Short mmCIF file of C-alpha atoms in Angstrom, two decimals:
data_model
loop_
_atom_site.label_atom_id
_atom_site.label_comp_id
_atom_site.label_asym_id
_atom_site.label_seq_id
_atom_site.Cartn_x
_atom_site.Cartn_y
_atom_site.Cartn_z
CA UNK A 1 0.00 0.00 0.00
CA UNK A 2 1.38 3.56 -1.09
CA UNK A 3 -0.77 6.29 0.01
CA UNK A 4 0.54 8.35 -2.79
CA UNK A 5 -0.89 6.55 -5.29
CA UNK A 6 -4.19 5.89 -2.89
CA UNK A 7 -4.73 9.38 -1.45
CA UNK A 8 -8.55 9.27 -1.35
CA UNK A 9 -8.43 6.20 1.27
CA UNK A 10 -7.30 6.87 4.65
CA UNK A 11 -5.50 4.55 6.69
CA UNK A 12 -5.99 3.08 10.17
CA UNK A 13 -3.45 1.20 12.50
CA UNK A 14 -4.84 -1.21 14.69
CA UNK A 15 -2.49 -3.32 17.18
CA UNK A 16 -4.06 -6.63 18.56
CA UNK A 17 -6.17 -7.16 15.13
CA UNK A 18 -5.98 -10.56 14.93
CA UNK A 19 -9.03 -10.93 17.07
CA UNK A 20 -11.80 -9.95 19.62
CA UNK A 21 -12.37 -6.28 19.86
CA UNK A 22 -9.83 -5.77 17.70
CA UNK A 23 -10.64 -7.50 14.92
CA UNK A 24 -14.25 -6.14 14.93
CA UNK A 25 -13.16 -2.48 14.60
CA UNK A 26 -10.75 -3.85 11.87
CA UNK A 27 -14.09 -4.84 10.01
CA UNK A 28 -15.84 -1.42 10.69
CA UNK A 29 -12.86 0.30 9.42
CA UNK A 30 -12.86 -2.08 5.82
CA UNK A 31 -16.43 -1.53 5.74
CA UNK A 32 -15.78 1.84 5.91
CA UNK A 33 -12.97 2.21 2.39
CA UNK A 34 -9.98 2.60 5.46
CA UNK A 35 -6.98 0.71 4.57
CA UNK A 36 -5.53 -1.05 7.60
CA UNK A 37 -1.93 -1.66 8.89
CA UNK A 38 -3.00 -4.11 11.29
CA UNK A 39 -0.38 -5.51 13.64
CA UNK A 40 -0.05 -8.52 16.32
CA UNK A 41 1.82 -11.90 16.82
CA UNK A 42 -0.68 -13.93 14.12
CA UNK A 43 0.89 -13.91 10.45
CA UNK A 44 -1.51 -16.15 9.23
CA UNK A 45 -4.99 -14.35 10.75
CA UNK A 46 -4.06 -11.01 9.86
CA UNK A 47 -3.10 -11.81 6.13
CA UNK A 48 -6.47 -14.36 6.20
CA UNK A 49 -8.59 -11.12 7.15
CA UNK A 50 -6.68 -8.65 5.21
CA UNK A 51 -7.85 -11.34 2.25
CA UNK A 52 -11.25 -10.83 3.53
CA UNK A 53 -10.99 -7.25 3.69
CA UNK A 54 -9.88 -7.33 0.54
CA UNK A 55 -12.60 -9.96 -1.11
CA UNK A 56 -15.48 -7.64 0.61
CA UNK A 57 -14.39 -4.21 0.83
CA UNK A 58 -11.71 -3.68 -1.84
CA UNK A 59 -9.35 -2.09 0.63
CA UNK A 60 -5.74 -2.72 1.48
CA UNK A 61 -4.41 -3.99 3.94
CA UNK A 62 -0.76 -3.95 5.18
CA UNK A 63 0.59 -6.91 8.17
CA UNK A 64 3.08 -6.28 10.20
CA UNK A 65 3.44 -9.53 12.58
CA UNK A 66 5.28 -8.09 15.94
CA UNK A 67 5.04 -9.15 19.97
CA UNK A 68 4.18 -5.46 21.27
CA UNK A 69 5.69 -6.87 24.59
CA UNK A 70 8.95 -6.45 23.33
CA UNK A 71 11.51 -4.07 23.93
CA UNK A 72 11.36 -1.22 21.32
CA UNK A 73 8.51 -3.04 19.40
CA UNK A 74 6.64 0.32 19.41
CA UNK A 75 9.80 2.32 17.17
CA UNK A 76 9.87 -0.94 14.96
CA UNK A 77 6.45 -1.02 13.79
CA UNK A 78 6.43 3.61 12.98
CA UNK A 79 9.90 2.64 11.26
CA UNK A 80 7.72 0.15 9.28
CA UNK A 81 4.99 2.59 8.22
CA UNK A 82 7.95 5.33 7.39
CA UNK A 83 9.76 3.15 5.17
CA UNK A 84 5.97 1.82 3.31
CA UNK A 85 5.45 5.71 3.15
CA UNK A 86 1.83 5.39 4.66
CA UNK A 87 0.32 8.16 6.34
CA UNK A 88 -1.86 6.72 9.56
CA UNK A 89 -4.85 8.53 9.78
CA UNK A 90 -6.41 6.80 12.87
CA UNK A 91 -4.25 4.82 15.56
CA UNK A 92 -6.64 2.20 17.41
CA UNK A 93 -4.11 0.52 20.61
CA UNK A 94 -6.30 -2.22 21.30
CA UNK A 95 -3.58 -4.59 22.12
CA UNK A 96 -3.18 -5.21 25.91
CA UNK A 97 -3.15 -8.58 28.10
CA UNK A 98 -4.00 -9.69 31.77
CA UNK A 99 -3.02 -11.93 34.09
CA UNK A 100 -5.17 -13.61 37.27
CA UNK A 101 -4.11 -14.45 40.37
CA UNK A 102 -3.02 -12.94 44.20
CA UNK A 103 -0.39 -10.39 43.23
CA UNK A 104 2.16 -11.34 46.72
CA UNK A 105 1.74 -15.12 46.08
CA UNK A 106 0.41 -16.32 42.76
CA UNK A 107 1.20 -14.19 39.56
CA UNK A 108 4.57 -14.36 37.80
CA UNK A 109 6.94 -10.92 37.84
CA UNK A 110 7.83 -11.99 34.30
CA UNK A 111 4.31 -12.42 32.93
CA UNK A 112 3.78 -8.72 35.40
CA UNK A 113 6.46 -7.24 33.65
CA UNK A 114 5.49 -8.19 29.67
CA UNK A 115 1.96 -6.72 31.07
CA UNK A 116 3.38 -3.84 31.65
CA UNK A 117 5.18 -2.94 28.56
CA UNK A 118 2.48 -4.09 26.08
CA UNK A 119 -0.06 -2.21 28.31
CA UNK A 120 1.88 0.90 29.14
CA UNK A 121 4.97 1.29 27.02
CA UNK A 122 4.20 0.59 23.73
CA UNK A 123 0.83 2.18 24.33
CA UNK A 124 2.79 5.03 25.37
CA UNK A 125 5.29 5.01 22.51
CA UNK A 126 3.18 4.38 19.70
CA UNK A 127 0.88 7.20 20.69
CA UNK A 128 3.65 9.45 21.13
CA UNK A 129 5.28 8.76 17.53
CA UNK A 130 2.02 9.05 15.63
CA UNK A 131 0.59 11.62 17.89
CA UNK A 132 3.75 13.70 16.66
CA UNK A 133 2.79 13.11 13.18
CA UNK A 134 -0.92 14.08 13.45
CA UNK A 135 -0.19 17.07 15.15
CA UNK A 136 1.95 18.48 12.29
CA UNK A 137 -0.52 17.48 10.18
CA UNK A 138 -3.39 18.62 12.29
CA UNK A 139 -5.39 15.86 12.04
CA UNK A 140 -6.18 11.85 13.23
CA UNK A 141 -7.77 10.24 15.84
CA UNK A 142 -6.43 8.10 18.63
CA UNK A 143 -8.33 5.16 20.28
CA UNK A 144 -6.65 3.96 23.20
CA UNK A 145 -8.29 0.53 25.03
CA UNK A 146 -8.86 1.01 28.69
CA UNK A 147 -11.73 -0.53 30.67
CA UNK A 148 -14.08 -0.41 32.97
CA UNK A 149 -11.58 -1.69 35.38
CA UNK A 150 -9.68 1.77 34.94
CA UNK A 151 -11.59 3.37 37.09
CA UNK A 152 -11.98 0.82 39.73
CA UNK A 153 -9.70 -1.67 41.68
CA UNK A 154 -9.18 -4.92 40.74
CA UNK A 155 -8.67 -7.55 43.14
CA UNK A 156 -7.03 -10.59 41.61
CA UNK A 157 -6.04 -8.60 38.30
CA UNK A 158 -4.29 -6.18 39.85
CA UNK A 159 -1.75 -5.27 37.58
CA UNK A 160 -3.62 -5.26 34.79
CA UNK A 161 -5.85 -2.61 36.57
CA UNK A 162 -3.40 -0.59 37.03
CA UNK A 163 -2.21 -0.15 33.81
CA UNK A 164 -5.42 0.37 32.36
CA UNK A 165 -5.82 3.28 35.10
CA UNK A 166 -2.45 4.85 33.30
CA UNK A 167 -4.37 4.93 30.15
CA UNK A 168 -7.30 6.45 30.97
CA UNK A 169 -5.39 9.10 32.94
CA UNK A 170 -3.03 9.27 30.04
CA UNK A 171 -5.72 9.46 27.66
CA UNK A 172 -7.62 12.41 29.19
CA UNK A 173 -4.44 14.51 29.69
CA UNK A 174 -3.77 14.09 26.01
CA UNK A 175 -7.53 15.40 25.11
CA UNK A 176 -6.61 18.84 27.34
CA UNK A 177 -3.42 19.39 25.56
CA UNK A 178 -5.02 18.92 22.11
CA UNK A 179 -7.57 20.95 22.82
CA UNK A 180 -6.76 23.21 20.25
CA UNK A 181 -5.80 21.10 17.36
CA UNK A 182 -7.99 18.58 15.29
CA UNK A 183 -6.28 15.70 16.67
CA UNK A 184 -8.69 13.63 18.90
CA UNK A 185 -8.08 10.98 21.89
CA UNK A 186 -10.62 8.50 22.70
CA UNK A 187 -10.66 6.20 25.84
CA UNK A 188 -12.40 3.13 25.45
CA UNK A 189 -13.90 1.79 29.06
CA UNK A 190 -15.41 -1.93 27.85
CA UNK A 191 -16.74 -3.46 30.80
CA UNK A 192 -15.95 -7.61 30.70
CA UNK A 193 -16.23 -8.60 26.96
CA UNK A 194 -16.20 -12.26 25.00
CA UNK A 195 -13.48 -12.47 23.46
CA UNK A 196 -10.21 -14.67 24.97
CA UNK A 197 -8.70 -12.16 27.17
CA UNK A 198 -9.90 -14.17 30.35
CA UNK A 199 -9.00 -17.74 28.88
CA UNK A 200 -5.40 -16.03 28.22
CA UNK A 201 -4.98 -14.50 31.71
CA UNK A 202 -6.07 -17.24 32.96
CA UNK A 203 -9.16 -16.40 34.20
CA UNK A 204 -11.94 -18.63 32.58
CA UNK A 205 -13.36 -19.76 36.01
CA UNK A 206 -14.48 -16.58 37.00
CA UNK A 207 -17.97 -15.37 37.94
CA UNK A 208 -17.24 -11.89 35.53
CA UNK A 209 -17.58 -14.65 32.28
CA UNK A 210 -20.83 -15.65 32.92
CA UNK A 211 -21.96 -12.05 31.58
CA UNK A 212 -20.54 -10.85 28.88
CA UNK A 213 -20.72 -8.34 26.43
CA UNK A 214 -20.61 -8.72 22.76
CA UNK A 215 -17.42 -7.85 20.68
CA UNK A 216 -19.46 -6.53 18.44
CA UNK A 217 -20.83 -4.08 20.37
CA UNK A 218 -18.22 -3.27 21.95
CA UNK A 219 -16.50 -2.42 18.76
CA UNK A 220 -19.24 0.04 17.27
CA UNK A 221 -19.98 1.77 20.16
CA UNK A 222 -16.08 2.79 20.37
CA UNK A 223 -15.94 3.14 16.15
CA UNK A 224 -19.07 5.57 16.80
CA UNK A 225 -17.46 7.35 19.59
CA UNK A 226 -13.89 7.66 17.99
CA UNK A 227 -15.16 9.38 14.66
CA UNK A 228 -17.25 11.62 17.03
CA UNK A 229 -13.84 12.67 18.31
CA UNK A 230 -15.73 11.88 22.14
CA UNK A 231 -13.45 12.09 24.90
CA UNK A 232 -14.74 8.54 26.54
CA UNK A 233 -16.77 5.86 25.62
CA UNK A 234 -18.63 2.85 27.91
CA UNK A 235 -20.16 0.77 25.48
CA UNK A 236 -23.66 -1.15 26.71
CA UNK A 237 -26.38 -0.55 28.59
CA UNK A 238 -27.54 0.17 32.03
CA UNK A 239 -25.16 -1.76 34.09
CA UNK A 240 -21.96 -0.45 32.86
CA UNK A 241 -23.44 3.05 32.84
CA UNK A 242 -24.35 2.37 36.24
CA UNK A 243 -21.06 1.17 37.56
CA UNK A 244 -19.17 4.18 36.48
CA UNK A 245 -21.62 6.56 38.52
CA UNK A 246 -20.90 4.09 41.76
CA UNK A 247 -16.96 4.48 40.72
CA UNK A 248 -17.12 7.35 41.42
CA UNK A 249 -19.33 7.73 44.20
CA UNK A 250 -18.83 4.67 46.30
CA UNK A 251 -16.13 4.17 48.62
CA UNK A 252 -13.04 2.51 47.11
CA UNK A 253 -13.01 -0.24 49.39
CA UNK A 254 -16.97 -1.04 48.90
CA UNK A 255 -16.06 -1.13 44.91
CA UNK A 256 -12.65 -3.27 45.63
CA UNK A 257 -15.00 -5.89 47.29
CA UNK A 258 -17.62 -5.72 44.55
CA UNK A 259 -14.62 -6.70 41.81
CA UNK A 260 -13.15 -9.21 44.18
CA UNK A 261 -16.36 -11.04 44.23
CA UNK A 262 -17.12 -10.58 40.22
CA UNK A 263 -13.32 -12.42 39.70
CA UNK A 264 -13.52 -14.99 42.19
CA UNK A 265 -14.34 -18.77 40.88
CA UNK A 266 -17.72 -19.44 39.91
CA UNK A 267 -20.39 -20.97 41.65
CA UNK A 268 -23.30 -23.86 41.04
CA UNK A 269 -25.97 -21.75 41.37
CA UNK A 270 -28.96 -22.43 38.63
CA UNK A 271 -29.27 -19.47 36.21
CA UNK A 272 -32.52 -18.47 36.79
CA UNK A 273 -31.61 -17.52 39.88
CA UNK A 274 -28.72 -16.14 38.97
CA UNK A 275 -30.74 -13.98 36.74
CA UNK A 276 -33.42 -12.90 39.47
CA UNK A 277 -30.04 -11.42 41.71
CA UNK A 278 -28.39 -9.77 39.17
CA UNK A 279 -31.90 -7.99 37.88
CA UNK A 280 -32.40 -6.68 41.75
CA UNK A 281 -29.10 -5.91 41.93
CA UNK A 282 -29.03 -3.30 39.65
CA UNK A 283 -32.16 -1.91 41.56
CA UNK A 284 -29.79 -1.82 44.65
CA UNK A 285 -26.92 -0.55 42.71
CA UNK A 286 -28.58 2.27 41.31
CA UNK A 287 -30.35 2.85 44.99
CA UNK A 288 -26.69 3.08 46.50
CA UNK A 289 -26.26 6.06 44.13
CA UNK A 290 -28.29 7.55 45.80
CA UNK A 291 -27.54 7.35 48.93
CA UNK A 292 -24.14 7.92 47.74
CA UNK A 293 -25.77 11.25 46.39
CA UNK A 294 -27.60 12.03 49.70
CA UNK A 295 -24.15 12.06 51.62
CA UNK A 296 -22.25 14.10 49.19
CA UNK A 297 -25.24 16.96 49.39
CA UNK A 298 -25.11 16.87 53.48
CA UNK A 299 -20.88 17.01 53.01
CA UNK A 300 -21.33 19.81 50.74
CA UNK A 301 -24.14 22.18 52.96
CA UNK A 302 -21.05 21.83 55.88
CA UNK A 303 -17.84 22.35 53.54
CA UNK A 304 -15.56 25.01 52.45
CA UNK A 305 -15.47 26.74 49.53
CA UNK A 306 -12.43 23.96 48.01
CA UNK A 307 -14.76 21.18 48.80
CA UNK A 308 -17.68 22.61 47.52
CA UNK A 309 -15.82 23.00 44.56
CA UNK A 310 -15.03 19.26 44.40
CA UNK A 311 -18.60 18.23 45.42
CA UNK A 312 -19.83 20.04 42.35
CA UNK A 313 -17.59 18.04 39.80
CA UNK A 314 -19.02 15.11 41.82
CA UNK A 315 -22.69 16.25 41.10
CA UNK A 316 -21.93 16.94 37.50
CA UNK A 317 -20.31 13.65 36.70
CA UNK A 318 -23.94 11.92 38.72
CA UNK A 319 -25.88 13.72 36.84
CA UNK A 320 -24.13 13.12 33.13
CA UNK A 321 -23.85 9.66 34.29
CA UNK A 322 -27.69 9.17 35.21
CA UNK A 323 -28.74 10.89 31.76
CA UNK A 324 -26.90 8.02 30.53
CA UNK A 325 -28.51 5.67 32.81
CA UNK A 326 -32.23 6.76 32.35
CA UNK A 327 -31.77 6.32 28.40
CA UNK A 328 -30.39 2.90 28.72
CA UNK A 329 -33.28 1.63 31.35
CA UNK A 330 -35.81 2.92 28.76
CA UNK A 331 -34.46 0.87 26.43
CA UNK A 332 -33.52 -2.01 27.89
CA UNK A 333 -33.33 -5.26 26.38
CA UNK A 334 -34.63 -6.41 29.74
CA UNK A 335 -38.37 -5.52 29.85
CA UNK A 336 -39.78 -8.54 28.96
CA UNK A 337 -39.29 -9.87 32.46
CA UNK A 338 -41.25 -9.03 35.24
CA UNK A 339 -38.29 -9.27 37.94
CA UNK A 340 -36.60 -6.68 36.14
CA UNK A 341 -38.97 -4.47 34.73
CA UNK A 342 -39.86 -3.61 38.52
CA UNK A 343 -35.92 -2.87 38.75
CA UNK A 344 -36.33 -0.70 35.65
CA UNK A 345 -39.24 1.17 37.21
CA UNK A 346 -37.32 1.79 40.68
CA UNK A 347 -34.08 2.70 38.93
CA UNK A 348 -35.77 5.21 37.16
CA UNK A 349 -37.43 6.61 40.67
CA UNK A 350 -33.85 6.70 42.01
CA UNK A 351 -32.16 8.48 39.14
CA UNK A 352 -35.17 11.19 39.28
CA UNK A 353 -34.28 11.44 43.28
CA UNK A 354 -30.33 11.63 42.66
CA UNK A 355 -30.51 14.16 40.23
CA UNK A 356 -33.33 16.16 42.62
CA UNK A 357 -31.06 15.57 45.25
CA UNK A 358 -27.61 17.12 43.71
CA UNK A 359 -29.75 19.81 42.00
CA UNK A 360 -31.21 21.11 45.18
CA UNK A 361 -27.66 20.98 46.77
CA UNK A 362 -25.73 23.03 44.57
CA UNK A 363 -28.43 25.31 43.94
#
């Protein structure tokens, strides 16, 4: 591929292509007309779906097979592109492992320390050399892969947590210092998805696997998001809107428990019931928002005027997050059962309360 004899097609970079989320943004982006550079360990699947691509779409597609754990992997794969002459319009890091297990007495420091650099450094470094590039040209788009688990602790995965915490604190720096350019960052905040990350960090047995969300999805909520140039995106519905509002409400250690439980092994309990908790629970969730709410508006009537300050960024990110909320309960693929539609009906009361709530204390 020579983007100056293909100037009309733009070009997108996508590390960790070779499947899951990855690969289904690879797909949007074909379906699209975007050529693709798409990168990871797989010869053979990337040059099977850049036949695909090809087949379907009529776009093409350029494989570079590299381990992005590797030291200076990052500068290898922009010395790549330089020397092809392709101009990457949109950089998508998707790539990034896990690993499971008690961080004192279980996980491996070598398997910790490959985490590490795929997750942080050559996240770090490839943003950095094509950020460079865009911002000379004044214009791309960056998708970086965080999680859910970003803004949360993460018993059992705790490394991995961490990391994903860097980007999503990296990731909203960047958007404040482009601020003035045409060059957009997008965090991606996925809550647990199906695709092998788990069976790879060894992490299958968990309770978090027995709900899911769909690649997919995943992948055109974030495609949607990144175009939009949005600053964040939490693809899904009313849970994972729900447990960003209670990240940052709840107290850390209430939310540590809540994540030790979801990766602990799971249990033999029949679906259905299964099914009836989780509906209530959401009901409860939501409910502990606003609570959450009620003691932030009693802290705020008896603070100063740097706490009030901070109280109102609180109330602001409740009340974006419950917009978000209420839209998803109205449309939630849940209705048709009576267990949850009453847990629709009462989150909606409590979202109505929260946001009364925050709007008569900062009044």
């Amino acid at each position: 591929m020579d983007n100056q004899e293909n100037k009309s097609a733009k070009t997108a970079l996508i590390t960790g292509a070779s499947s899951g989320i990855g690969q289904e943004l690879a797909k949007l982006f074909a379906k699209d007309g975007y050529n693709l550079v798409l990168v990871a360990r797989s010869t053979e699947k990337l040059n099977e779906l850049g036949g695909r691509f090809w087949d379907e779409y009529g776009v093409e597609t350029v494989v570079i097979t590299k381990d992005l754990s590797e030291e200076d992997a990052a500068r290898d794969v922009y010395n790549q592109i330089k020397e092809k002459n392709i101009t990457v319009d949109i950089l998508v890091n998707d790539a990034g492992v896990g690993l499971y297990g008690m961080f004192a007495t279980e996980t491996d420091w070598e398997k910790e320390k490959s985490l590490i650099h795929l997750n942080v450094l050559t996240t770090t470094l490839l943003t950095k050399l094509f950020l460079k590039d865009m911002v000379e040209r004044n214009e791309g788009k960056i998708l970086n892969l965080a999680s859910i688990a970003s803004i949360t602790p993460m018993p059992l995965m705790a490394v991995y947590a961490a990391t994903k915490s860097y980007v999503y604190s990296f990731t909203q720096s960047l958007i404040n210092e482009l601020k003035d350019t045409n060059v957009s960052v997008t965090a991606l905040l996925p809550n647990a998805t199906d695709t092998d990350f788990f069976n790879k960090a060894g992490a299958s047995n968990t309770k978090v696997t027995e709900n899911l969300d769909d690649a997919a999805m995943v992948a055109k909520d974030a495609y949607n998001a990144l175009l939009k140039g949005a600053s964040k995106v939490i693809p899904g519905g009313l849970g994972n809107k729900a447990q960003e509002i209670m990240a940052y409400l709840a107290p850390q250690e209430a939310i540590a428990q809540m994540m030790r439980k979801n990766m602990e092994p799971k249990d033999n309990t029949p679906t259905e019931e299964k099914s009836n908790k989780a509906a209530w629970a959401w009901g409860i969730g939501i409910a502990a928002v606003v609570i959450a709410g009620a003691a932030v508006a009693l802290a705020y009537n008896n603070s100063n005027l740097v706490d009030k300050a901070r109280y109102r960024y609180r109330a602001g990110k409740l009340k974006s997050g419950a917009d978000d909320v209420y839209s998803d309960v109205k449309d939630s693929l849940f209705s048709g059962l009576d267990n949850v539609k009453d847990a629709v009906a009462t989150a909606k009361e409590v979202v109505a309360k929260a946001r009364e709530t925050f709007a008569s204390a900062i009044s």
